[in-house]
């Protein structure tokens, strides 16, 4: 037997759709596999066949096999449709990125259409889509589906969940008479229906009976295929419904898990409070749930913490229905969660589904137990702020130098990883001075009402001393000054190569080792134990050093900018005290006391998180040691696969010897998909509805983006859009535009002229540091990283809370590789 014969057995060139196993994606591609799944479920699908990836790999259209299959279909009009192996996937639909040809008739035309579908695999738009989705070009092969054409009276698309709001309680149908190409190519308006189970008026090209049938089909497919579906369909001239495609809806954010409790629930995202939008690893999630629940309980709060799409969400339903708590929620959201969360909570408070329920409050005695300690700690910090700061930094240094011994086996390491008790009694030494600083700063607007503007108060809170994150950034600035003799090396070598050289001990010593000894337990998304610390992967530090070395004007150095911000703050403090005493003497003395205490204590707000990083550092190190042992035993492919197991699962592997590799592989895939997600809902209802989509739309003017002012001042400059700080390139004076920011991002602020973020709260890490450096900041600007282009001139107004885009002629245009393409409605 010759080689081609062997290949034909292993990878047949043509297979009937009805004989395909839906698991054969590598042979028939995503579309054909999806059609095969519909056929196996007993759904009505037009007859057809698939020219497999085996034929594509051999480079020749298998003429004889194709024509024989075409004759079996009746040799009439057919739809010829691409079916790549990276198509109709759970996280990448490839809608319209590869070709479809309708009403193809005749042998030669069918063969030509198949070849054209093959060629479309490497079209510009398909290549750009793969790059955006993180799919390697050489990993994709093309199959082609050929199906009997349906002569449709009407055709269209059914989404079994609302793709705009995320609601799983609604289906959406777009339909048009005839082939339905208007639905998918956008050439003309389609009939649009939102189905929620209620009756519809007779309008458009679909009757209420057909809408009911489509909704029922969608519910059936969603239930049997296990996920919301994007379904293409057609009604033929006899009124028969044909299904032409069904694939997962790729754009939906995951829905909350079932709560087991009656009525709708509302979940608010907690991660962006920490300046974190990327998903949390399973190991990090189990750690954070435990830590956050313990922290909230110590203050008398009980909030269910839920993992949705790898992000931390808190179930606030009971608090919203509590007649007492609901009155404080809007203020809590404004201070700690930001204006976007505040807006959705305000909206939901008027929703009758979340009306107050007398007697619904879940009471806790923890707050009563904590209250005396809190009062004593706060009064002590107010009375002697210098002593309070000394206690805070003494506790941090004690944690840093505390000797830690690691047992040699995974079984002995496991109990240490599972420890849930707080480290040491130093907790109180840090907590109450930090809380005092936050409370004092938060009290200033009310205390200075009618005396000072919000902008003036923010000026007082700029250039704040005693902030560990500011001290870290300025320490790195000093490292960059020491590194000046090595400027060419540091600017001319990629950060990841410099990081590898540093870890190998091949770089000159310019103070980086000492810096990492103090701050190496930090990184972006540092509250996740699954994320490598700077001491392990220092590439982001080298990227920041390169940015600092580009600052050639000493007067623009971060140290001098910080000094100027501090001087402005002290001058404004003195002015506000004079103004308050002149208008109301008693209140003026009180204002002076609180303003001064804010300068002395508010900078400590970063200290609590910084102190907690030492316990996370130790837990991470021990997890990695366990991972290394499990890898040596063949239970993990890589030591860091341990990140994709929860702590209970780690115990099952260590003690029971369970093989977790399949679970790890699935979670790595989902984690990588979520890393590519650019936006995360700030609040969700239990049916998956993104609450922000329910708010009244803002009136756009085409040039002004509106957010919330978080740091005073006005700056105009070129935008620099950054989505990952690891290798960010920022020229001095550029306006930094980011999805979010936590302390791991703040080294980038030192050379920036201004800051724009898509999320955040005024008192969160990023805006706080921006104020310290005296750079204007506007936060919670929806879609900023998509609407603003790198190189575009923009003006940031921290007082007005606006970002103004320059006129179109100064806009360099869309990013390279951006494509706009509609998808053909296959087979209709």
Coordinates of C-alpha atoms in Angstrom, one line a residue, residues 277-807:
X277 CA -8.8 43.2 36.2
X278 CA -6.9 40.1 35.2
X279 CA -8.3 36.8 36.4
X280 CA -7.1 35.3 39.6
X281 CA -5.6 31.8 39.5
X282 CA -7.5 29.1 41.3
X283 CA -4.8 28.9 44.1
X284 CA -5.0 32.7 44.4
X285 CA -8.8 32.6 44.4
X286 CA -9.1 30.2 47.3
X287 CA -6.5 32.3 49.3
X288 CA -8.3 35.6 48.5
X289 CA -11.7 34.3 49.4
X290 CA -10.4 33.2 52.8
X291 CA -8.6 36.4 53.4
X292 CA -11.4 38.7 52.3
X293 CA -14.1 36.8 54.2
X294 CA -11.9 37.0 57.4
X295 CA -11.3 40.7 56.9
X296 CA -14.9 41.6 56.4
X297 CA -16.0 39.4 59.4
X298 CA -13.6 41.3 61.6
X299 CA -15.5 44.5 60.8
X300 CA -18.9 42.8 61.4
X301 CA -19.7 42.4 57.7
X302 CA -20.9 39.2 56.1
X303 CA -20.6 39.1 52.3
X304 CA -20.6 35.9 50.2
X305 CA -17.5 36.0 48.0
X306 CA -18.1 34.4 44.5
X307 CA -15.7 33.4 41.7
X308 CA -17.2 34.7 38.4
X309 CA -14.9 34.4 35.4
X310 CA -11.9 34.2 37.7
X311 CA -12.7 37.5 39.4
X312 CA -13.8 38.2 42.9
X313 CA -17.4 39.3 43.2
X314 CA -19.3 40.1 46.4
X315 CA -23.0 39.2 46.8
X316 CA -24.5 42.5 48.0
X317 CA -28.2 41.4 47.7
X318 CA -28.8 41.1 51.5
X319 CA -27.2 44.5 52.1
X320 CA -29.4 46.1 49.5
X321 CA -32.5 44.6 51.0
X322 CA -31.5 45.6 54.5
X323 CA -33.4 48.8 55.4
X324 CA -30.5 50.1 57.4
X325 CA -27.5 49.0 55.4
X326 CA -28.9 50.1 52.0
X327 CA -28.7 53.8 53.0
X328 CA -24.9 53.5 53.4
X329 CA -24.2 51.5 50.3
X330 CA -24.0 54.4 47.8
X331 CA -21.4 56.2 50.0
X332 CA -19.5 53.0 50.5
X333 CA -19.4 52.4 46.8
X334 CA -18.2 56.0 46.1
X335 CA -15.3 55.8 48.5
X336 CA -14.1 52.2 48.1
X337 CA -15.4 50.9 44.8
X338 CA -15.6 54.0 42.5
X339 CA -18.2 55.9 40.5
X340 CA -19.1 53.0 38.2
X341 CA -20.1 50.8 41.2
X342 CA -21.8 53.8 42.8
X343 CA -24.0 54.4 39.7
X344 CA -25.1 50.7 39.4
X345 CA -26.0 50.6 43.1
X346 CA -28.0 53.8 42.9
X347 CA -29.8 52.3 39.9
X348 CA -30.6 49.1 41.7
X349 CA -31.8 50.7 44.9
X350 CA -34.8 51.9 42.9
X351 CA -35.4 48.4 41.4
X352 CA -38.5 46.8 43.1
X353 CA -36.7 43.5 43.0
X354 CA -34.3 44.8 45.6
X355 CA -36.7 46.7 47.7
X356 CA -36.0 46.7 51.5
X357 CA -37.3 43.7 53.4
X358 CA -37.9 44.4 57.1
X359 CA -36.2 41.9 59.3
X360 CA -33.9 40.7 56.6
X361 CA -30.7 41.9 58.3
X362 CA -28.0 39.3 59.0
X363 CA -26.5 40.5 62.3
X364 CA -23.0 39.8 63.4
X365 CA -21.5 40.2 66.9
X366 CA -18.0 40.7 65.4
X367 CA -18.4 44.4 65.0
X368 CA -19.4 44.8 68.7
X369 CA -16.3 42.8 69.7
X370 CA -14.0 44.8 67.4
X371 CA -15.5 48.3 68.3
X372 CA -13.6 48.9 71.6
X373 CA -10.3 47.9 70.0
X374 CA -11.0 50.1 67.0
X375 CA -11.9 53.1 69.1
X376 CA -8.7 52.7 71.2
X377 CA -6.5 52.2 68.1
X378 CA -8.0 55.2 66.2
X379 CA -7.7 57.6 69.2
X380 CA -4.2 56.5 69.9
X381 CA -3.2 57.1 66.3
X382 CA -4.8 60.6 66.3
X383 CA -3.1 61.5 69.5
X384 CA 0.4 60.4 68.5
X385 CA 0.7 60.0 64.8
X386 CA 4.5 59.7 64.7
X387 CA 4.3 56.9 67.2
X388 CA 1.6 55.2 65.2
X389 CA 3.7 55.4 62.0
X390 CA 6.7 53.9 63.9
X391 CA 4.5 51.0 65.0
X392 CA 3.4 50.4 61.4
X393 CA 6.8 50.4 59.9
X394 CA 8.3 48.5 62.8
X395 CA 5.7 45.7 62.2
X396 CA 6.5 45.7 58.5
X397 CA 10.2 45.4 59.0
X398 CA 9.7 42.7 61.6
X399 CA 7.7 40.7 59.0
X400 CA 10.3 41.3 56.4
X401 CA 13.1 40.0 58.6
X402 CA 11.2 37.2 60.2
X403 CA 13.1 33.9 59.6
X404 CA 11.1 31.3 57.8
X405 CA 12.0 27.7 57.6
X406 CA 10.5 25.4 54.9
X407 CA 10.1 21.7 55.5
X408 CA 11.6 19.4 52.9
X409 CA 8.5 17.4 51.8
X410 CA 5.1 18.4 50.3
X411 CA 3.3 16.6 53.1
X412 CA 5.0 18.8 55.7
X413 CA 4.7 22.0 53.6
X414 CA 0.9 21.5 53.1
X415 CA -0.2 22.5 56.6
X416 CA 1.8 25.7 56.4
X417 CA 0.2 26.6 53.1
X418 CA -3.3 25.9 54.6
X419 CA -2.7 28.1 57.7
X420 CA -5.5 30.7 57.9
X421 CA -4.5 32.4 61.1
X422 CA -3.1 36.0 60.8
X423 CA 0.6 36.3 61.2
X424 CA 1.6 37.6 64.6
X425 CA 0.0 40.3 66.8
X426 CA 1.5 43.0 64.6
X427 CA -1.9 43.0 62.8
X428 CA -3.3 45.7 65.1
X429 CA -0.2 47.8 65.0
X430 CA -0.7 48.2 61.3
X431 CA -4.5 48.1 61.0
X432 CA -5.7 51.0 63.2
X433 CA -3.2 53.6 62.0
X434 CA -4.1 52.7 58.4
X435 CA -7.9 52.9 59.2
X436 CA -7.4 56.2 61.0
X437 CA -5.6 57.7 58.0
X438 CA -8.4 56.6 55.6
X439 CA -11.1 57.9 57.9
X440 CA -9.5 61.2 58.4
X441 CA -9.0 61.8 54.7
X442 CA -12.6 60.7 54.0
X443 CA -13.9 63.1 56.6
X444 CA -12.4 66.2 54.9
X445 CA -15.1 66.9 52.3
X446 CA -17.8 67.1 54.9
X447 CA -15.7 69.0 57.4
X448 CA -14.7 71.6 54.7
X449 CA -18.1 71.9 53.0
X450 CA -18.6 75.5 51.7
X451 CA -14.9 76.2 52.5
X452 CA -12.9 74.1 50.1
X453 CA -13.5 72.5 46.7
X454 CA -12.9 68.8 46.0
X455 CA -9.9 69.9 43.9
X456 CA -8.4 71.8 46.7
X457 CA -8.9 68.9 49.1
X458 CA -7.2 66.6 46.6
X459 CA -4.3 69.0 46.4
X460 CA -3.8 68.7 50.2
X461 CA -3.8 64.9 49.8
X462 CA -1.1 65.0 47.1
X463 CA 2.6 64.6 47.7
X464 CA 1.7 62.5 50.7
X465 CA 4.6 61.2 52.9
X466 CA 4.9 57.8 54.6
X467 CA 3.4 55.9 51.6
X468 CA 5.3 52.6 51.0
X469 CA 4.4 52.5 47.3
X470 CA 5.7 56.0 46.8
X471 CA 8.8 55.2 48.6
X472 CA 9.2 52.1 46.5
X473 CA 8.8 54.1 43.2
X474 CA 11.3 56.7 44.4
X475 CA 13.7 54.0 45.5
X476 CA 13.6 52.6 41.9
X477 CA 14.2 56.1 40.6
X478 CA 17.3 56.2 42.6
X479 CA 18.4 52.8 41.2
X480 CA 17.9 54.3 37.7
X481 CA 20.3 57.2 38.7
X482 CA 22.8 54.6 39.8
X483 CA 22.4 52.7 36.6
X484 CA 23.1 55.7 34.4
X485 CA 26.6 54.5 33.4
X486 CA 24.8 51.4 31.9
X487 CA 22.2 53.4 30.1
X488 CA 22.9 51.9 26.6
X489 CA 22.7 48.3 27.9
X490 CA 19.4 48.9 29.8
X491 CA 17.8 50.8 26.9
X492 CA 19.0 48.5 24.1
X493 CA 18.2 45.1 25.7
X494 CA 14.6 43.7 26.0
X495 CA 13.4 43.6 29.6
X496 CA 13.0 39.8 29.6
X497 CA 16.6 39.3 28.5
X498 CA 17.8 41.8 31.2
X499 CA 15.7 39.9 33.8
X500 CA 17.3 36.6 32.8
X501 CA 20.8 38.1 33.0
X502 CA 20.1 39.6 36.5
X503 CA 18.8 36.3 37.8
X504 CA 21.9 34.6 36.4
X505 CA 24.1 37.2 38.2
X506 CA 25.5 38.5 34.9
X507 CA 24.6 42.2 35.3
X508 CA 26.7 44.9 37.1
X509 CA 25.4 45.8 40.6
X510 CA 23.7 49.2 40.5
X511 CA 21.5 48.7 43.5
X512 CA 18.8 46.5 42.0
X513 CA 19.5 43.6 44.3
X514 CA 19.0 45.7 47.4
X515 CA 15.8 47.1 45.9
X516 CA 14.4 43.7 45.2
X517 CA 15.4 42.6 48.7
X518 CA 12.9 45.1 50.1
X519 CA 10.3 45.3 47.3
X520 CA 10.8 42.0 45.4
X521 CA 7.6 40.5 46.9
X522 CA 5.6 43.1 44.8
X523 CA 4.2 42.8 41.3
X524 CA 1.1 43.6 39.3
X525 CA -1.9 41.7 40.6
X526 CA 0.2 40.9 43.7
X527 CA -2.7 39.7 45.9
X528 CA -2.8 36.6 43.7
X529 CA -0.4 33.9 45.0
X530 CA -0.4 32.4 41.5
X531 CA 1.4 35.5 40.0
X532 CA 5.3 35.6 40.0
X533 CA 6.8 38.3 42.2
X534 CA 9.4 40.8 40.9
X535 CA 12.1 38.8 42.7
X536 CA 11.2 35.8 40.5
X537 CA 10.5 37.7 37.2
X538 CA 12.0 41.2 37.3
X539 CA 11.2 42.1 33.6
X540 CA 8.6 44.8 34.7
X541 CA 11.3 46.4 36.9
X542 CA 13.7 46.6 34.0
X543 CA 10.9 48.1 31.8
X544 CA 10.3 50.8 34.4
X545 CA 14.1 51.5 34.7
X546 CA 14.3 52.0 30.9
X547 CA 11.4 54.5 31.2
X548 CA 13.2 56.4 34.0
X549 CA 16.4 56.5 32.0
X550 CA 14.6 58.4 29.2
X551 CA 14.0 61.3 31.6
X552 CA 16.9 63.7 30.8
X553 CA 15.5 66.9 32.4
X554 CA 16.4 66.8 36.1
X555 CA 13.5 69.2 36.8
X556 CA 11.1 66.5 35.5
X557 CA 12.5 63.8 37.8
X558 CA 10.0 62.1 39.9
X559 CA 11.7 63.2 43.1
X560 CA 11.4 66.9 42.2
X561 CA 7.8 66.4 41.0
X562 CA 7.0 64.8 44.3
X563 CA 8.6 67.6 46.2
X564 CA 6.6 70.2 44.3
X565 CA 3.4 68.3 45.0
X566 CA 4.3 68.2 48.7
X567 CA 5.0 71.9 48.7
X568 CA 1.6 72.7 47.0
X569 CA -0.1 70.5 49.5
X570 CA 1.4 72.2 52.5
X571 CA 0.6 75.6 51.0
X572 CA -3.0 74.6 50.3
X573 CA -3.3 73.2 53.8
X574 CA -2.2 76.5 55.3
X575 CA -4.6 78.4 53.1
X576 CA -7.6 76.2 54.0
X577 CA -6.9 76.5 57.7
X578 CA -6.8 80.3 57.4
X579 CA -10.0 80.3 55.4
X580 CA -11.8 78.0 57.8
X581 CA -10.7 80.0 60.9
X582 CA -11.7 83.3 59.3
X583 CA -15.2 82.0 58.5
X584 CA -15.8 79.7 61.5
X585 CA -13.1 79.8 64.2
X586 CA -14.1 76.6 66.1
X587 CA -14.6 74.6 63.0
X588 CA -11.4 76.1 61.6
X589 CA -9.4 74.7 64.5
X590 CA -11.0 71.3 64.0
X591 CA -10.3 71.5 60.2
X592 CA -6.7 72.3 60.9
X593 CA -6.3 69.3 63.2
X594 CA -7.8 66.9 60.7
X595 CA -6.0 68.4 57.7
X596 CA -2.7 67.9 59.5
X597 CA -3.5 64.4 60.7
X598 CA -4.5 63.6 57.1
X599 CA -0.9 64.6 56.0
X600 CA 0.6 62.6 58.8
X601 CA -1.5 59.4 58.5
X602 CA -3.3 59.1 55.1
X603 CA -0.1 58.0 53.4
X604 CA -0.2 54.8 55.5
X605 CA -3.1 53.4 53.4
X606 CA -0.7 51.3 51.3
X607 CA 1.0 49.9 54.4
X608 CA -1.7 47.3 55.3
X609 CA -1.6 45.6 51.9
X610 CA 2.2 45.8 51.8
X611 CA 2.4 44.1 55.2
X612 CA 0.1 41.3 54.0
X613 CA 2.3 40.5 51.1
X614 CA 4.8 38.7 53.3
X615 CA 2.3 36.0 54.2
X616 CA 1.4 35.7 50.5
X617 CA 5.1 35.5 49.6
X618 CA 5.6 32.6 52.0
X619 CA 2.5 30.8 50.8
X620 CA 3.5 31.2 47.2
X621 CA 7.0 29.9 47.8
X622 CA 5.7 26.8 49.6
X623 CA 3.2 26.2 46.9
X624 CA 5.9 26.3 44.3
X625 CA 8.0 23.8 46.4
X626 CA 5.0 21.5 46.5
X627 CA 4.6 21.9 42.8
X628 CA 8.2 21.0 42.1
X629 CA 7.8 17.8 44.1
X630 CA 4.6 16.9 42.3
X631 CA 6.3 17.5 39.0
X632 CA 9.1 15.2 40.0
X633 CA 6.5 12.5 40.7
X634 CA 4.9 13.0 37.3
X635 CA 1.7 14.4 38.7
X636 CA 2.3 17.9 37.1
X637 CA 3.8 18.9 33.8
X638 CA 5.3 22.0 35.3
X639 CA 5.9 23.1 38.9
X640 CA 3.8 26.2 38.5
X641 CA 0.8 24.1 37.4
X642 CA 0.1 24.1 41.1
X643 CA -1.4 27.6 40.6
X644 CA -4.4 26.0 38.8
X645 CA -5.5 24.0 41.8
X646 CA -7.4 25.2 44.8
X647 CA -5.9 24.5 48.2
X648 CA -8.3 21.6 48.9
X649 CA -7.4 20.1 45.5
X650 CA -3.7 20.5 46.4
X651 CA -4.3 18.4 49.5
X652 CA -6.1 15.7 47.4
X653 CA -3.1 15.4 45.2
X654 CA -0.5 15.5 47.9
X655 CA -2.3 13.1 50.2
X656 CA -4.3 11.0 47.8
X657 CA -2.1 11.0 44.8
X658 CA -4.9 12.2 42.5
X659 CA -3.7 13.0 38.9
X660 CA -4.8 16.6 38.3
X661 CA -3.2 17.2 34.9
X662 CA -6.5 17.2 32.9
X663 CA -8.0 19.7 35.3
X664 CA -4.9 21.9 35.1
X665 CA -4.9 21.9 31.3
X666 CA -8.6 22.9 31.2
X667 CA -8.0 25.7 33.7
X668 CA -4.9 27.0 31.9
X669 CA -7.0 27.3 28.8
X670 CA -9.8 29.2 30.5
X671 CA -7.3 31.4 32.4
X672 CA -5.5 32.3 29.1
X673 CA -8.9 33.1 27.6
X674 CA -9.8 35.4 30.5
X675 CA -6.5 37.1 30.3
X676 CA -7.4 38.4 26.9
X677 CA -10.7 39.8 28.1
X678 CA -10.5 43.6 27.9
X679 CA -13.5 44.6 30.0
X680 CA -15.0 43.1 33.2
X681 CA -18.5 44.0 34.4
X682 CA -18.5 46.1 37.6
X683 CA -21.8 44.5 38.7
X684 CA -23.8 41.5 37.6
X685 CA -27.3 40.2 38.2
X686 CA -27.7 36.5 38.9
X687 CA -29.0 35.9 35.3
X688 CA -25.7 37.3 33.9
X689 CA -27.0 40.8 33.2
X690 CA -24.3 43.5 33.2
X691 CA -26.0 46.2 35.3
X692 CA -24.1 49.0 33.6
X693 CA -25.9 48.2 30.3
X694 CA -29.2 49.1 32.0
X695 CA -28.1 52.6 32.9
X696 CA -29.2 55.6 30.8
X697 CA -26.6 56.1 28.0
X698 CA -24.4 59.1 28.3
X699 CA -24.7 61.7 25.5
X700 CA -21.5 61.5 23.5
X701 CA -20.1 64.6 21.7
X702 CA -17.5 62.6 19.7
X703 CA -14.5 64.2 21.5
X704 CA -15.0 64.2 25.2
X705 CA -14.8 61.1 27.4
X706 CA -16.3 61.4 30.9
X707 CA -15.0 59.8 34.0
X708 CA -14.3 60.9 37.5
X709 CA -11.6 63.4 38.5
X710 CA -9.2 61.7 40.9
X711 CA -6.1 63.9 40.9
X712 CA -6.1 67.7 40.4
X713 CA -4.6 69.3 37.4
X714 CA -4.7 69.5 33.7
X715 CA -2.3 68.0 31.2
X716 CA -2.1 67.7 27.4
X717 CA 0.1 65.2 25.7
X718 CA 0.4 62.1 23.5
X719 CA -1.5 59.1 24.8
X720 CA 0.3 55.9 25.6
X721 CA -2.2 52.9 25.8
X722 CA -0.7 50.2 28.0
X723 CA -2.4 46.9 28.9
X724 CA 0.5 45.1 30.5
X725 CA 3.2 46.9 32.6
X726 CA 5.7 44.1 32.0
X727 CA 7.2 45.6 28.9
X728 CA 5.6 49.0 28.8
X729 CA 7.4 51.8 26.9
X730 CA 6.5 55.2 28.1
X731 CA 8.1 58.4 27.0
X732 CA 8.4 61.2 29.6
X733 CA 5.3 63.4 29.6
X734 CA 3.0 60.9 27.8
X735 CA -0.5 60.4 29.2
X736 CA -0.8 56.9 30.5
X737 CA -4.1 55.2 29.5
X738 CA -4.6 51.9 31.2
X739 CA -7.5 49.5 32.0
X740 CA -6.7 49.6 35.8
X741 CA -3.7 50.1 38.1
X742 CA -2.4 48.6 41.3
X743 CA 1.0 49.2 43.0
X744 CA 2.7 47.0 40.4
X745 CA 1.7 49.6 37.8
X746 CA 2.8 52.7 39.7
X747 CA 6.5 52.8 38.6
X748 CA 5.1 53.8 35.2
X749 CA 3.5 56.9 36.8
X750 CA 6.9 58.5 37.6
X751 CA 7.4 59.7 34.0
X752 CA 3.8 60.1 32.9
X753 CA 2.2 63.5 32.4
X754 CA -1.2 62.2 33.4
X755 CA -3.3 59.1 34.0
X756 CA -6.5 57.7 32.5
X757 CA -8.0 54.5 33.8
X758 CA -11.1 52.5 32.9
X759 CA -11.9 51.5 36.5
X760 CA -11.0 52.5 40.0
X761 CA -12.1 54.5 43.0
X762 CA -10.8 57.9 44.1
X763 CA -9.1 56.4 47.1
X764 CA -7.8 53.3 45.3
X765 CA -4.0 52.7 44.8
X766 CA -3.5 54.1 41.4
X767 CA -5.3 57.5 41.9
X768 CA -3.7 57.8 45.3
X769 CA -0.2 57.5 43.8
X770 CA -1.1 59.9 40.9
X771 CA -2.0 62.5 43.5
X772 CA 1.3 61.9 45.3
X773 CA 3.2 62.7 42.1
X774 CA 1.0 65.6 41.3
X775 CA -0.1 64.3 37.9
X776 CA -3.7 64.8 36.8
X777 CA -5.8 61.6 36.8
X778 CA -9.3 60.8 35.5
X779 CA -10.6 57.3 36.4
X780 CA -13.5 55.1 35.5
X781 CA -13.6 56.2 31.8
X782 CA -15.5 53.4 30.1
X783 CA -13.6 51.9 27.1
X784 CA -10.7 54.3 27.4
X785 CA -8.1 51.9 26.1
X786 CA -10.3 51.2 23.0
X787 CA -11.4 54.8 22.3
X788 CA -8.0 56.4 22.8
X789 CA -5.1 55.5 20.4
X790 CA -1.4 55.5 21.3
X791 CA 0.1 58.7 19.9
X792 CA -3.2 60.6 19.9
X793 CA -3.1 64.1 21.5
X794 CA -5.4 64.2 24.5
X795 CA -6.2 66.6 27.3
X796 CA -6.8 65.2 30.8
X797 CA -8.7 67.5 33.2
X798 CA -8.6 66.1 36.7
X799 CA -11.0 68.7 38.1
X800 CA -13.7 68.2 35.4
X801 CA -13.2 64.5 35.2
X802 CA -12.9 64.6 31.4
X803 CA -10.5 63.4 28.7
X804 CA -10.7 65.4 25.5
X805 CA -9.5 64.0 22.2
X806 CA -7.9 66.3 19.7
X807 CA -9.5 66.9 16.4

